[in-house]
mmCIF file of C-alpha atoms and ligand atoms in Angstrom:
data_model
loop_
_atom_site.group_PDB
_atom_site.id
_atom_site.type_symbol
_atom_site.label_atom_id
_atom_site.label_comp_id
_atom_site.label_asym_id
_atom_site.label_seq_id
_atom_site.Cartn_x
_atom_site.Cartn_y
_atom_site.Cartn_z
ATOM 1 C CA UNK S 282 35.510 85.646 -39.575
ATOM 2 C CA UNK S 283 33.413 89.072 -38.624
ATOM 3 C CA UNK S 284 31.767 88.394 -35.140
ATOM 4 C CA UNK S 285 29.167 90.350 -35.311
ATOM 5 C CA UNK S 286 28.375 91.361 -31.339
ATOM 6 C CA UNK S 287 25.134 93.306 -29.791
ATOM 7 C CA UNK S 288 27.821 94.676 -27.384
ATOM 8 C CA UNK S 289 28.587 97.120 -30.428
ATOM 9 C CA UNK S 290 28.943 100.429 -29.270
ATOM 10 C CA UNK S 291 30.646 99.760 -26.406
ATOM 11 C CA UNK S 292 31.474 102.227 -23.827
ATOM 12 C CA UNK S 293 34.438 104.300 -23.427
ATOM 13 C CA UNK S 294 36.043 106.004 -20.484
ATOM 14 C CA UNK S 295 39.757 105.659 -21.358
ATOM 15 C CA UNK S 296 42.365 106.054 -24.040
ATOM 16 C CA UNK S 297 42.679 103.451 -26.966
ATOM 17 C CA UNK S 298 45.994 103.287 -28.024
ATOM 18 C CA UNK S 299 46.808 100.984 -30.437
ATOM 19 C CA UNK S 300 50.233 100.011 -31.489
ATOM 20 C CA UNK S 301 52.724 98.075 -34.828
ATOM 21 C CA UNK S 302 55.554 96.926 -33.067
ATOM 22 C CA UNK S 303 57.953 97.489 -35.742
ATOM 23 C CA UNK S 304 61.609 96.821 -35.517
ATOM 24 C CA UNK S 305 62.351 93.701 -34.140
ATOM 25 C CA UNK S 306 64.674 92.251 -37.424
ATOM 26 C CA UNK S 307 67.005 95.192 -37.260
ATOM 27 C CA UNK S 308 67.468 95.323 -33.651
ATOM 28 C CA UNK S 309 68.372 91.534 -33.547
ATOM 29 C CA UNK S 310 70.515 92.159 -36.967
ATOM 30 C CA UNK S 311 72.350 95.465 -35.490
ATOM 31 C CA UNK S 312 73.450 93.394 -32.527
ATOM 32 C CA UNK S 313 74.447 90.444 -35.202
ATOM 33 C CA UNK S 314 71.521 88.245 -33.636
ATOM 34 C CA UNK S 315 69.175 86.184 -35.347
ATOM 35 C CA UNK S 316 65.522 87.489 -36.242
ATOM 36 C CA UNK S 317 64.049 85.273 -33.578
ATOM 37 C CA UNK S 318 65.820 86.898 -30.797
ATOM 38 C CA UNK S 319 64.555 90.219 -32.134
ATOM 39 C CA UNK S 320 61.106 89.085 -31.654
ATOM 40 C CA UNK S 321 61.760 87.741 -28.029
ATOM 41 C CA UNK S 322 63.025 90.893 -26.848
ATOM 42 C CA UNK S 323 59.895 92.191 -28.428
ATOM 43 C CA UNK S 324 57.691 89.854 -26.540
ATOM 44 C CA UNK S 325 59.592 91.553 -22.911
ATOM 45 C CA UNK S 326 58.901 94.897 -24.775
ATOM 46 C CA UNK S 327 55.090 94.079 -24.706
ATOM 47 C CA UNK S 328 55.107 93.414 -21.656
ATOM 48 C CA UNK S 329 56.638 96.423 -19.889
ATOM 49 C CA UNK S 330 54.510 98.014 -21.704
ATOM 50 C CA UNK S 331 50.773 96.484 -21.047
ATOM 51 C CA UNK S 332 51.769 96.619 -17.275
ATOM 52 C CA UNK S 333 53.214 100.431 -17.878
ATOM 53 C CA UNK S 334 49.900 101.075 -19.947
ATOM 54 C CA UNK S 335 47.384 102.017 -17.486
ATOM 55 C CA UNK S 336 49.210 104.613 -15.528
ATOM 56 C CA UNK S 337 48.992 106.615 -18.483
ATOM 57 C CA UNK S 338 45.482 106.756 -18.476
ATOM 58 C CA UNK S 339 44.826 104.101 -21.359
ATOM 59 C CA UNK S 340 42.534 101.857 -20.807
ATOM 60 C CA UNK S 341 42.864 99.973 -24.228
ATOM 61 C CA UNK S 342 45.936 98.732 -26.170
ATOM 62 C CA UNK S 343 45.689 96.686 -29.379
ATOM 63 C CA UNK S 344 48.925 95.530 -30.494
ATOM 64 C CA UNK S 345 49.956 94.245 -34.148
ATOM 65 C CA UNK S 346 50.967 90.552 -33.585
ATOM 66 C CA UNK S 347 50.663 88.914 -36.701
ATOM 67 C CA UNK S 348 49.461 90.214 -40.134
ATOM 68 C CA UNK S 349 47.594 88.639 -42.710
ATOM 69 C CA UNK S 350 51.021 89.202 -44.900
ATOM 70 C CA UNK S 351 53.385 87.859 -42.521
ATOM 71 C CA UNK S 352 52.683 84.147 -43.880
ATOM 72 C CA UNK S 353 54.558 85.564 -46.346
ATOM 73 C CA UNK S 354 57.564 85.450 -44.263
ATOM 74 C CA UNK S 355 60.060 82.336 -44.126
ATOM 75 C CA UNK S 356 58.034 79.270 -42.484
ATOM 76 C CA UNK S 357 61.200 78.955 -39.606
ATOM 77 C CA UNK S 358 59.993 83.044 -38.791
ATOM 78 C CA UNK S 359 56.422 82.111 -39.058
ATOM 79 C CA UNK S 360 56.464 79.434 -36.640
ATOM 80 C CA UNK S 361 58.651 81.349 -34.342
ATOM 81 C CA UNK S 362 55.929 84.178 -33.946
ATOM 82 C CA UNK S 363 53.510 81.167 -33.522
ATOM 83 C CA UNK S 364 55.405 79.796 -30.642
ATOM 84 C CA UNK S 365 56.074 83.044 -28.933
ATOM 85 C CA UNK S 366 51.978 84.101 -28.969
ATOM 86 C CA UNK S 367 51.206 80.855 -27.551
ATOM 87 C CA UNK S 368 54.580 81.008 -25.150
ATOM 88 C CA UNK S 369 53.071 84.641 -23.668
ATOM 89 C CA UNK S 370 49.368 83.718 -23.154
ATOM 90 C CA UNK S 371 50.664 80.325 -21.443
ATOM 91 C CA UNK S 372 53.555 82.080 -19.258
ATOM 92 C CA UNK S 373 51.310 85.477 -19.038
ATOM 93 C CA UNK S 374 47.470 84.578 -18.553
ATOM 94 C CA UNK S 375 47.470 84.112 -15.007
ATOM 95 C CA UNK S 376 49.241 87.304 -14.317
ATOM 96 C CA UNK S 377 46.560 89.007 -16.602
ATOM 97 C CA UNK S 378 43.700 87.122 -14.970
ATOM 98 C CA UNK S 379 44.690 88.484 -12.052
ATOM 99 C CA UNK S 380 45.237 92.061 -12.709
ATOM 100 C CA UNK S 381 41.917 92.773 -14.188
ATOM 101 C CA UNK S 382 42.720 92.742 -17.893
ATOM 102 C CA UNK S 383 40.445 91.656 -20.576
ATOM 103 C CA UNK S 384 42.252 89.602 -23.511
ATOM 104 C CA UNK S 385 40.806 89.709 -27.005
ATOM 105 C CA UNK S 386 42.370 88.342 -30.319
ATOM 106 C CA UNK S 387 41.419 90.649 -33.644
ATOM 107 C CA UNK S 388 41.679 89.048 -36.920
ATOM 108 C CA UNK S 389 40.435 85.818 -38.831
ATOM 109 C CA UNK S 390 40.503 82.878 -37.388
ATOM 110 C CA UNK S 391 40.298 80.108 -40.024
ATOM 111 C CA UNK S 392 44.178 79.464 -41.203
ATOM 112 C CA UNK S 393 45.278 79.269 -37.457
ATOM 113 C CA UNK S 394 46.437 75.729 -35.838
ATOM 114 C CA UNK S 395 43.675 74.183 -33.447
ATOM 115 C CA UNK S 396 46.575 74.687 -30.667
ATOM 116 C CA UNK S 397 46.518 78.322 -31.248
ATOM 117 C CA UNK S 398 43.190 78.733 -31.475
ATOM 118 C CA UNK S 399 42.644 76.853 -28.247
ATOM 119 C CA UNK S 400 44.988 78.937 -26.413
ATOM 120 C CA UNK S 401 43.446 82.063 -27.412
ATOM 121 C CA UNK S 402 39.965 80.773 -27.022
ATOM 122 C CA UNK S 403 41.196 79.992 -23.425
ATOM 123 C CA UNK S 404 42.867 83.305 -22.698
ATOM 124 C CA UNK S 405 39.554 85.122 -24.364
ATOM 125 C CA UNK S 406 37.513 83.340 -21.361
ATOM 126 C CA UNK S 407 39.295 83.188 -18.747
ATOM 127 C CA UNK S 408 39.010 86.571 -18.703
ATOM 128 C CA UNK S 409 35.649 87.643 -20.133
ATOM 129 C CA UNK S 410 34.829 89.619 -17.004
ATOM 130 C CA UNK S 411 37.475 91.865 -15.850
ATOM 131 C CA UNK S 412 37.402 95.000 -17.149
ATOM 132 C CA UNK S 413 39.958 96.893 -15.317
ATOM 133 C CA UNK S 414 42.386 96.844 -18.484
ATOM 134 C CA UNK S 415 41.630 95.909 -22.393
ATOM 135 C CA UNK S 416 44.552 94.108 -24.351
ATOM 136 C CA UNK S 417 43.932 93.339 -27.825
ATOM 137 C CA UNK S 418 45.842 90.922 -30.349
ATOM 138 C CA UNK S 419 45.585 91.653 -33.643
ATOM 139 C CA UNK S 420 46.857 88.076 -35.073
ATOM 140 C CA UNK S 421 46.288 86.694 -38.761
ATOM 141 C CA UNK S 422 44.901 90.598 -39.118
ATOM 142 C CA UNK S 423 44.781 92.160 -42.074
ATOM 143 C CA UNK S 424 42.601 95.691 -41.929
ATOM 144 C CA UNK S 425 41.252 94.675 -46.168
ATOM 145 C CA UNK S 426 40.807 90.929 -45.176
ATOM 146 C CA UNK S 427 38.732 92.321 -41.863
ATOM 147 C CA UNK S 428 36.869 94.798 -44.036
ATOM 148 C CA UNK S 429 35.998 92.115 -46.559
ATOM 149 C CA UNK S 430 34.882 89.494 -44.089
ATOM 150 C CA UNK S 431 32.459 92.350 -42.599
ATOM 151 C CA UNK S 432 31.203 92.949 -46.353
ATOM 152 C CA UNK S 433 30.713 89.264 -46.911
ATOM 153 C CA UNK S 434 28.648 88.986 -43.678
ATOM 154 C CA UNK S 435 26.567 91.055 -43.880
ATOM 155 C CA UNK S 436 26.247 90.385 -47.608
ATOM 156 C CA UNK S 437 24.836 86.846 -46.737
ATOM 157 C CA UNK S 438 22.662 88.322 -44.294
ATOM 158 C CA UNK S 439 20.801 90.098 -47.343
ATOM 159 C CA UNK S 440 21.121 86.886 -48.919
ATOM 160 C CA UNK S 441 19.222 85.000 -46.674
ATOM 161 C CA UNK S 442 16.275 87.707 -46.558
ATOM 162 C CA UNK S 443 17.412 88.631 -42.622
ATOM 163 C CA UNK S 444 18.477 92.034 -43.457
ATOM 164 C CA UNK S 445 18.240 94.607 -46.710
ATOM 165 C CA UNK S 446 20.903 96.465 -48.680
ATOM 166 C CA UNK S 447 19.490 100.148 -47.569
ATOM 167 C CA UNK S 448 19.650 99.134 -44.168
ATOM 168 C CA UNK S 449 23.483 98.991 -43.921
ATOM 169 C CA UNK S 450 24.977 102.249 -42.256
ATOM 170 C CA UNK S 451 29.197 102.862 -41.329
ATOM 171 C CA UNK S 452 27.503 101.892 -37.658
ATOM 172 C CA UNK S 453 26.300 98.681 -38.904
ATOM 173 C CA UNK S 454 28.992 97.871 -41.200
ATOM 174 C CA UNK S 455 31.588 98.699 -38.129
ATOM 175 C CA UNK S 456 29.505 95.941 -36.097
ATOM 176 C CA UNK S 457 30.731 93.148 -38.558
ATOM 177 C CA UNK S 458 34.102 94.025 -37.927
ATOM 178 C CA UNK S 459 36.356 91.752 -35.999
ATOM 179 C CA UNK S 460 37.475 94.626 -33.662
ATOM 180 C CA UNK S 461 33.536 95.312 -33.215
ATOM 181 C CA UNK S 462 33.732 95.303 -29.458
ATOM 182 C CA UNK S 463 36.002 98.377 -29.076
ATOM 183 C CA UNK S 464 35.720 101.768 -29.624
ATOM 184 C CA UNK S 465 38.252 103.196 -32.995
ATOM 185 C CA UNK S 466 41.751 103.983 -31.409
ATOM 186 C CA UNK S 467 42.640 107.687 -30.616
ATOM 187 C CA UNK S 468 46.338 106.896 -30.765
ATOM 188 C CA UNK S 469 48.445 104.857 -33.466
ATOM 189 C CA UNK S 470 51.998 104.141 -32.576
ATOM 190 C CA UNK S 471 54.455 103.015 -35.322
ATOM 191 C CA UNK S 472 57.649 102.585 -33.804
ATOM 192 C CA UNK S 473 61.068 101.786 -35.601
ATOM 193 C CA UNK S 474 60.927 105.334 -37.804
ATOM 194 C CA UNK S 475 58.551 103.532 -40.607
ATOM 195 C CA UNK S 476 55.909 106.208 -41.400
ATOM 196 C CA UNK S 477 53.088 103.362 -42.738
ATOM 197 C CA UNK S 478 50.160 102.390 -41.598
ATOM 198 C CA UNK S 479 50.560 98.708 -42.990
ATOM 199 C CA UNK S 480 47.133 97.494 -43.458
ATOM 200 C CA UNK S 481 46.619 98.068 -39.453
ATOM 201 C CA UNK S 482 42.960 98.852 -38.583
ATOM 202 C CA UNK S 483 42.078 100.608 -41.771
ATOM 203 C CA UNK S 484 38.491 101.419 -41.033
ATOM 204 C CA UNK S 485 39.230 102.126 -37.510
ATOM 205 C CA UNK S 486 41.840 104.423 -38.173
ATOM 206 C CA UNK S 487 39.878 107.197 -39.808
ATOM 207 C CA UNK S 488 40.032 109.719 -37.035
ATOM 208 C CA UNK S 489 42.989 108.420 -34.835
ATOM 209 C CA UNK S 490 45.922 110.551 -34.552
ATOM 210 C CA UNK S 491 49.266 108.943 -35.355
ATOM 211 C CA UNK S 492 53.202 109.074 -33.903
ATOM 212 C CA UNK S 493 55.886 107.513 -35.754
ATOM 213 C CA UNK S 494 58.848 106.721 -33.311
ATOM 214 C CA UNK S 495 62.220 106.112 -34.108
ATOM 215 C CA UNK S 496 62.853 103.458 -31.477
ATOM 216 C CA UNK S 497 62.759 99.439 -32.494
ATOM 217 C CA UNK S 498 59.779 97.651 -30.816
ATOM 218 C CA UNK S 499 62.627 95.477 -28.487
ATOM 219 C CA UNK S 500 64.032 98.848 -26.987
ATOM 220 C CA UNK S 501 60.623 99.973 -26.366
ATOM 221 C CA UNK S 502 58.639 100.776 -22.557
ATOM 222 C CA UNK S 503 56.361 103.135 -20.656
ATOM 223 C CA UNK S 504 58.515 105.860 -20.937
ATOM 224 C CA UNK S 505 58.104 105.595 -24.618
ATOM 225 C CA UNK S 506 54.569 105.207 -24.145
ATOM 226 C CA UNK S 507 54.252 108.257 -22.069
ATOM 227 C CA UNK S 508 56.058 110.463 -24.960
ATOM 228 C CA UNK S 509 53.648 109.233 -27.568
ATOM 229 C CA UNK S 510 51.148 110.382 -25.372
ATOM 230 C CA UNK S 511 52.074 113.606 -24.638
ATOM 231 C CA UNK S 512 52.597 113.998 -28.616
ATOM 232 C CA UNK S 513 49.123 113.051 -28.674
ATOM 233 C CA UNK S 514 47.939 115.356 -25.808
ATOM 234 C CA UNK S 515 49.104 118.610 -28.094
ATOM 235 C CA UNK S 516 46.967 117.692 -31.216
ATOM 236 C CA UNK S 517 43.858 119.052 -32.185
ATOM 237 C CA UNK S 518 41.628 116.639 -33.270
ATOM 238 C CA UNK S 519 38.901 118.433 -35.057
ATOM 239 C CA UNK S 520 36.884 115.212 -36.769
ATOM 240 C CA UNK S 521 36.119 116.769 -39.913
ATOM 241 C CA UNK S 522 34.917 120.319 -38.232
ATOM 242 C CA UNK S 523 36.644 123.392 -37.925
ATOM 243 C CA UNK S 524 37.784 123.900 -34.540
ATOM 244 C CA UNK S 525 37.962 121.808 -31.813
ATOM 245 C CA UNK S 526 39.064 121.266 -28.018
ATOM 246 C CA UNK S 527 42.991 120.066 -27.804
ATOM 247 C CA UNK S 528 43.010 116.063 -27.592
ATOM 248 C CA UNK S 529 44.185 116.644 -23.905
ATOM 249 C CA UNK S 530 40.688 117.882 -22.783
ATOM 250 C CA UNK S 531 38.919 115.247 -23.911
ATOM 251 C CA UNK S 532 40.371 112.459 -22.417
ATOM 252 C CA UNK S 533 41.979 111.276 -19.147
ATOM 253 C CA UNK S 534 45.574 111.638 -18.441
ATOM 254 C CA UNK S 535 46.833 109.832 -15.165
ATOM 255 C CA UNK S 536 50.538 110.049 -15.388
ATOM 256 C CA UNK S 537 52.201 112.973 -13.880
HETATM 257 C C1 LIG J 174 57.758 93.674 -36.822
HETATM 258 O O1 LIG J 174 59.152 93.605 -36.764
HETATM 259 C C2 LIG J 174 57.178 92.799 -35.833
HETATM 260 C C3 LIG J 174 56.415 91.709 -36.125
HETATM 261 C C4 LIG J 174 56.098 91.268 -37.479
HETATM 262 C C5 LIG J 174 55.860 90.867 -35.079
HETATM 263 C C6 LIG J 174 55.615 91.495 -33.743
HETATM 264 C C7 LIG J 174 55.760 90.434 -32.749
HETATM 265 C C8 LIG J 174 56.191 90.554 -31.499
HETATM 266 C C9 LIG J 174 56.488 91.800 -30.820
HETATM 267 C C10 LIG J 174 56.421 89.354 -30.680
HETATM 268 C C11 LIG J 174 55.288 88.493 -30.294
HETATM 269 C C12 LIG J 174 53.942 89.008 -30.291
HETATM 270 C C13 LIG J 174 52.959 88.620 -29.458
HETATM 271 C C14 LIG J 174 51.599 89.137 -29.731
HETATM 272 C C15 LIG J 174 53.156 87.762 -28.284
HETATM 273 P P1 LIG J 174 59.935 93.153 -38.066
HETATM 274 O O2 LIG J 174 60.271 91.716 -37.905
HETATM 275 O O3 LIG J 174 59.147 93.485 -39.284
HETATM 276 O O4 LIG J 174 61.215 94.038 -37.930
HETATM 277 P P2 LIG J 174 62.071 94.671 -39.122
HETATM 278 O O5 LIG J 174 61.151 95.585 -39.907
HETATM 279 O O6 LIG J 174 63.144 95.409 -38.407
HETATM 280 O O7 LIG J 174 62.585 93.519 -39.923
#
């Protein structure tokens, strides 16, 4: 459900780069390995990458976990990706704690397993105050299903007599959202040569630039990362107008 937050516009220093790890199933099936391995590997892959993430100057990385389609997928596959979110936050939380990141979960909640839902409750507070590094799961996320949840809230708002129809502005509506407490990414990374967006962040993607690469998500690290970003670094992102300053002047590139 939308959790609408009065932290809503939050602010930005860093890079948002937000990323559909795509290509786990054919990197398990060109090496004649079951799906489930693919997914593993993919779970490593996330993990290079967070820790390679903000020596590139990012200071936010939302990552497509789980979609509101992949229930779709055969129950053995769903409960795998289950088990391996709650596997990372158990193995991985203390590590994050540690290091300074902040750990959100984007998406509905209802439909998840009170196991789940504890474990990402748990990770959520146990690390409500660092702010060093942002990580965000997008997990039983679905960028319709987000928007409509937003629309509903704020519809029942109305309906109650607590707010009115004319009110409602894209900065309002974007506070209803269930990735409310970030700023829209700059940077979305498909990786596995898919060109889609896939129902990722649909109302947050209006102005992000995006790089399709051909690696699988399993093969995939810093040095990756870095590529995408110095893709990104030679756009122009104009926002509607007509000119612009290159994407590289207005944010902050560590990395060397
Ligand atoms: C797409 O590959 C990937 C997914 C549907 C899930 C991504 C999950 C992980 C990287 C592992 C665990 C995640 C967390 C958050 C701990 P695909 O299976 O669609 O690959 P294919 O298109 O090659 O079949």
């Amino acid at each position: 459900m939308s959790r609408h937050t009065d932290e809503f516009p939050p602010p930005s220093t860093g890079l948002h780069v937000a990323i559909i790890m795509d290509g786990n199933g054919r990197w398990a099936k060109e090496r004649g390995l079951p799906r489930s391995l693919g997914h593993r590997a993919g779970v490593a892959a996330l993990r290079r990458t967070v820790e390679g993430a903000s020596g590139l100057g990012i200071e936010r990385l939302t990552v497509f976990g789980f979609s509101t389609e992949n229930w779709r997928r055969p129950p053995r596959e769903v409960s795998e990706l289950m088990g391996l979110l709650k596997t990372y936050f158990r193995s991985d939380i203390d590590r994050l704690e540690r290091e300074g990141v902040r750990v959100r979960i984007v998406g509905r909640r209802t439909g998840l397993e009170p196991d789940i839902l504890e474990i990402v409750e748990r990770a959520e507070s146990r690390t409500v105050n660092n702010h060093r590094f942002h990580l965000q799961v997008a997990f039983n996320y679905g960028g319709r299903a987000d928007i409509v949840d937003a629309a509903r809230a704020f519809a029942l708002r109305v309906e109650q007599g607590r707010s009115q129809a004319h009110e409602l502005t894209e900065e309002l509506f974007e506070s209803y959202l269930s990735t409310a407490s970030a700023p829209a990414p700059d940077l979305i990374i498909r990786t596995s040569g898919e060109q889609r967006i896939s129902n990722f962040l649909l109302w947050e993607c209006a102005y992000a630039e995006l790089v399709f690469q051909q690696v699988y998500w399993p093969d995939y690290g810093p040095e990756h990362l870095k590529a995408a970003i110095a893709e990104f670094q030679g756009r122009e992102r104009r926002y509607g107008a007509v000119s612009g300053e290159p994407a590289a002047e207005d944010t902050i590139l560590a990395a060397g």
